[in-house]
């Protein structure tokens, strides 16, 4: 979620055609709402307590799971965006042995 948010912000902030339409520049993480869900055919792909939804909103990252027989997502964890950003950006860099999908 952090890498996608950072890429999204970079795309917005580097686009000179979009810039005049931004209320604030640079566009910052608290204003970006980014989510990733793992669904198939309109419902969660797994219901074993694994993460099925992660989103970043207002500088928080939230992770939700789906448990079998429960139609409502359960909050697994919530953490500040800036803390996760430090961890993610301090990890392996592009070109290191671990591949970066983004």
Backbone as a ProteinNet text record, in pm:
[ID]
protein_1_A
[PRIMARY]
XXXXXXXXXXXXXXXXXXXXXXXXXXXXXXXXXXXXXXXXXXXXXXXXXXXXXXXXXXXXXXXXXXXXXXXXXXXXXXXXXXXXXXXXXXXXXXXXXXXXXX
[TERTIARY]
83.5	0	88.3	197.2	286	352.2	404.4	471.5	373.1	252.9	152.1	114.3	97.8	66	177.5	301.9	414.9	423.4	399.3	401.5	287.5	170.1	54	84.9	141.7	176.4	281.1	379	482.8	422.7	331.2	265.8	185.8	113.4	32.9	122.7	220	304.2	397.3	431.3	521.5	446.5	314.2	234.2	200.3	266.7	246.7	108.3	42.7	-93.1	-194.6	-169.6	-260.7	-238.4	-116.3	-77.9	-170.8	-214.7	-302.8	-436.6	-475	-603.3	-592.5	-471.5	-452.3	-482.4	-556.8	-586.1	-458.8	-373.4	-245.8	-136.1	-18.8	97.1	216.2	291.3	271.1	153.1	94.6	-13.8	48.8	-2.6	59.5	-20.4	43.5	-23	-157	-176.2	-306.3	-424.1	-397.3	-504.7	-524.7	-437.6	-448.4	-518.1	-624.4	-694.1	-661.8	-585.2	-540.3	-582.6	-638.1	-677.8	-642.4	-621.9	-596.7	-689.5	-762	-847.7	-821.2	-840.4	-819.2	-954.7	-1024.9	-1158.9	-1163.7	-1260.1	-1283.3	-1433.9	-1484.4	-1628.2	-1712.2	-1665	-1742.8	-1740.1	-1654.6	-1643.6	-1498.8	-1463.9	-1325.8	-1281.2	-1158.8	-1103.5	-1073.1	-1041.3	-1008.3	-1082.9	-1117.8	-1188.4	-1125.8	-991.7	-921	-849.7	-887.7	-823.2	-707.4	-675.4	-569.4	-620.4	-528.8	-565.8	-641.1	-759.5	-837.2	-852.6	-819.2	-831.5	-727.4	-656.1	-562.3	-584.3	-589.9	-605.7	-531.6	-499.3	-431.8	-525.8	-559.3	-644.3	-608.5	-596.4	-567.3	-445.6	-340.8	-213.5	-220	-315.3	-324.4	-334.1	-272.3	-288.6	-366.3	-474.2	-560.1	-560.5	-559.5	-561	-683.5	-759.6	-879.8	-871.1	-933.7	-941.1	-1087.5	-1108.1	-1241.7	-1236.4	-1327.9	-1333.5	-1454.8	-1438.8	-1546.6	-1672.7	-1784.3	-1912.7	-1943.9	-1849.1	-1870.5	-1867.1	-1979.3	-1983.3	-1914.8	-1876	-1816.3	-1665.4	-1590.2	-1444.6	-1408.5	-1300.8	-1251.3	-1120.1	-1107.9	-984.8	-874.5	-765.3	-650.1	-551.7	-521.4	-421.8	-440.1	-388.4	-389.8	-257.8	-189.7	-61.8	-40.3	37.5	62.6	139	97.2	159.2	309	347.4	488.2	576.6	526.8	605.3	626.8	521.8	532.9	622.7	612.2	696.7	844.3	881.8	1021.4	1067.2	981.7	1016.5	1030.5	932.2	930.9	1045.7	1065.4	1170.1	1309	1316.9	1445.8	1481.8	1387.2	1409	1493.9	1491.1	1571.5	1539.4	1642.3	1626.2	1614.5	1562.3	1554.4	1693.4	1698.8	1827.2	1885.8	1835.4	1880.9	1821.7	1856.9	1813.3	1661.9	1593.7	1447.7	1386.1	1296.2	1236.3	1128.2	1120.6	1021	915.8	789.9	688.6	637.1	664	611.6	720.2
-118.7	0	125.5	122	237.9	264.1	160.5	180.3	229.5	177.6	222.1	368.1	403.3	541.5	635.7	598.3	682.8	697.8	589.7	596.7	686.7	671.1	753.6	902	934.4	1072.9	1126.8	1044.7	1086.1	1116.7	1030.4	1051.4	1181.6	1207.3	1329.7	1452.9	1450	1567.5	1598.3	1498.9	1522.9	1557.1	1549	1576.9	1726.2	1795.7	1940.9	1977.6	1887	1913.6	1908.1	1824.3	1807.2	1915.4	1959.3	2051.1	2171.3	2239.9	2356	2320.9	2194.6	2153.1	2102.9	2094.6	2049.4	2163	2133.2	2233.4	2265.5	2164.5	2185.6	2111.3	2169.5	2108	2125.3	2021.1	1886.5	1816.4	1725.1	1640.9	1544.3	1537.6	1461.7	1335.9	1239.5	1113.3	1125.5	1220	1224.9	1247.7	1305.4	1334.4	1222.4	1123.4	1011.8	894.4	846.8	728.7	612.8	516.9	404	275.2	182.1	53.7	-61.3	-176.2	-300.2	-404.3	-475	-582.2	-709.5	-819.7	-950.3	-1019.6	-989.7	-1040.6	-1115.6	-1206.2	-1282.3	-1295.9	-1258.9	-1266.8	-1191.5	-1074.1	-988.4	-1022.6	-1114.5	-1146	-1180.2	-1174.9	-1204	-1340.2	-1342.8	-1464.5	-1570.2	-1526.7	-1618.9	-1577.7	-1674.4	-1646.1	-1726.2	-1716.5	-1793.1	-1703.9	-1576.4	-1483.6	-1407.6	-1436.2	-1362.9	-1224.8	-1136.3	-1001	-1007	-945.7	-936.1	-791.3	-697	-555.6	-477.3	-390.1	-298.3	-162.1	-58.7	74.1	178.7	287.6	402.7	520.3	580.5	699.1	783.9	913.4	1007.7	966.4	923.7	887.4	763.3	677.8	550.5	438.3	325.7	206.5	105.7	54.4	-42	-173.1	-282.5	-415.9	-490.2	-551.1	-624.5	-768.3	-859.2	-999.3	-1038.9	-1153.2	-1210.8	-1349.1	-1375.4	-1506	-1581.4	-1710.1	-1792.3	-1779.1	-1759.8	-1748	-1607.8	-1516.6	-1379.2	-1287.2	-1225.4	-1141	-1005.1	-972	-841	-855.8	-763.4	-763.9	-732.9	-793.9	-771.3	-694	-586.7	-508.8	-590.7	-613.3	-686	-591.4	-481.6	-387.8	-252.1	-151.9	-15.2	47.1	113.6	174.1	304	394.8	523.5	506.7	579.4	573.8	602.7	705.3	745.7	635.5	558.6	448.7	338.5	304.8	200.8	249.5	376.5	434.1	417.4	445	429	284.4	190.7	48.4	6.8	41.6	0.1	63.4	191.4	259.7	228	176.9	137.2	-6	-77.2	-217	-228.7	-346	-368.6	-266.6	-220	-124	-198.2	-129.1	-188.4	-234.4	-352.2	-406.6	-500.8	-496.7	-591.7	-727.8	-827	-963.4	-980	-903.6	-913.4	-824.4	-879.7	-802.4	-709.8	-593.6	-492.8	-492.6	-533.1	-541.1	-406	-300.3	-168.3	-86.8
0	0	0	77	84.1	-50.3	-113.2	-242.5	-348.4	-346.9	-443.1	-415	-288	-252.5	-296.5	-269.9	-308.8	-460.6	-533.4	-679.9	-729.9	-670.8	-705.6	-683.2	-567.7	-536.5	-633.2	-666	-759.9	-897.4	-941.4	-1071.6	-1072.3	-965.6	-957.3	-950.9	-861.6	-839.9	-956.5	-1035.9	-1148.7	-1277.7	-1275.3	-1394.5	-1401.2	-1491.8	-1503	-1555.3	-1624.5	-1673.1	-1559.2	-1461.1	-1347.4	-1241.9	-1227.7	-1119.6	-1102.6	-1209.3	-1189.5	-1124.4	-1129.3	-1074.1	-930.1	-878.1	-740.3	-643.9	-541.5	-438.9	-361.3	-344.2	-277.1	-352.9	-352.7	-417.1	-324.5	-297.1	-349.6	-282.8	-358.4	-308.7	-208.7	-86.3	22.7	58.3	126.2	161.7	233.3	326.2	393.5	298.5	181	85.7	-15.5	-14.1	-109.2	-41.5	-101.4	-50.5	-143.7	-92.9	-174.3	-105.4	-183.3	-124.2	-217.3	-156.1	-228.7	-168	-252.2	-201.3	-280.1	-214.6	-274.9	-284.8	-392.6	-415.5	-547	-554.2	-676.3	-692.1	-808.3	-835.7	-732.4	-691	-602.9	-456	-414.5	-272	-238.4	-108.7	-71.3	-124.2	-176	-235.2	-129.3	-8.3	100.1	226.6	307.6	432.5	545.6	555.2	657	758.5	762.5	853.8	791.6	664.3	594.2	553.5	522.4	480	347.3	342.1	218.1	172.8	260.4	227.3	306.3	237.6	303	239.2	321.6	263.8	344.7	275.2	333.9	320	431.7	430.7	553	532.2	640.6	723.5	654.9	718.1	806.6	784.1	855.3	752.4	783.1	700.3	784.1	727.1	796.1	718.9	792.1	733.5	786.8	696.3	734.5	685.5	761.3	720.4	705.3	644.8	629.8	692.6	782.3	846.1	794.9	776.6	722	806.1	738.4	805.2	855.9	846.1	891.3	769.5	733.9	613.8	631	753.4	780.7	798.4	736.4	753.1	898	944.6	1079.4	1071.6	1149	1151.7	1217.8	1143.9	1198.1	1264.9	1195.4	1247.2	1181.5	1249.3	1198.5	1241.7	1148.4	1183.3	1106.8	1164	1098.7	967.2	867.2	734.9	742.5	817.2	823.9	881.3	978.5	1035.6	932.8	859.6	757.1	643.8	608.2	503.2	538.5	663	706.3	691.1	729.4	720	574.5	493.3	352.6	275.4	291.9	215.6	269.2	390.8	447	412.1	346.3	308.3	183.7	120.4	-0.1	-108.5	-176.4	-285.2	-417.1	-518.2	-651.5	-692.4	-750.9	-792.6	-688.9	-564.5	-464.1	-496	-417	-446.3	-440.8	-355.4	-346.5	-453.5	-534.5	-642.9	-590.6	-651.2	-617.9	-728	-698.6	-803.5	-850.1	-777.7	-814.9	-881.2
[MASK]
++++++++++++++++++++++++++++++++++++++++++++++++++++++++++++++++++++++++++++++++++++++++++++++++++++++

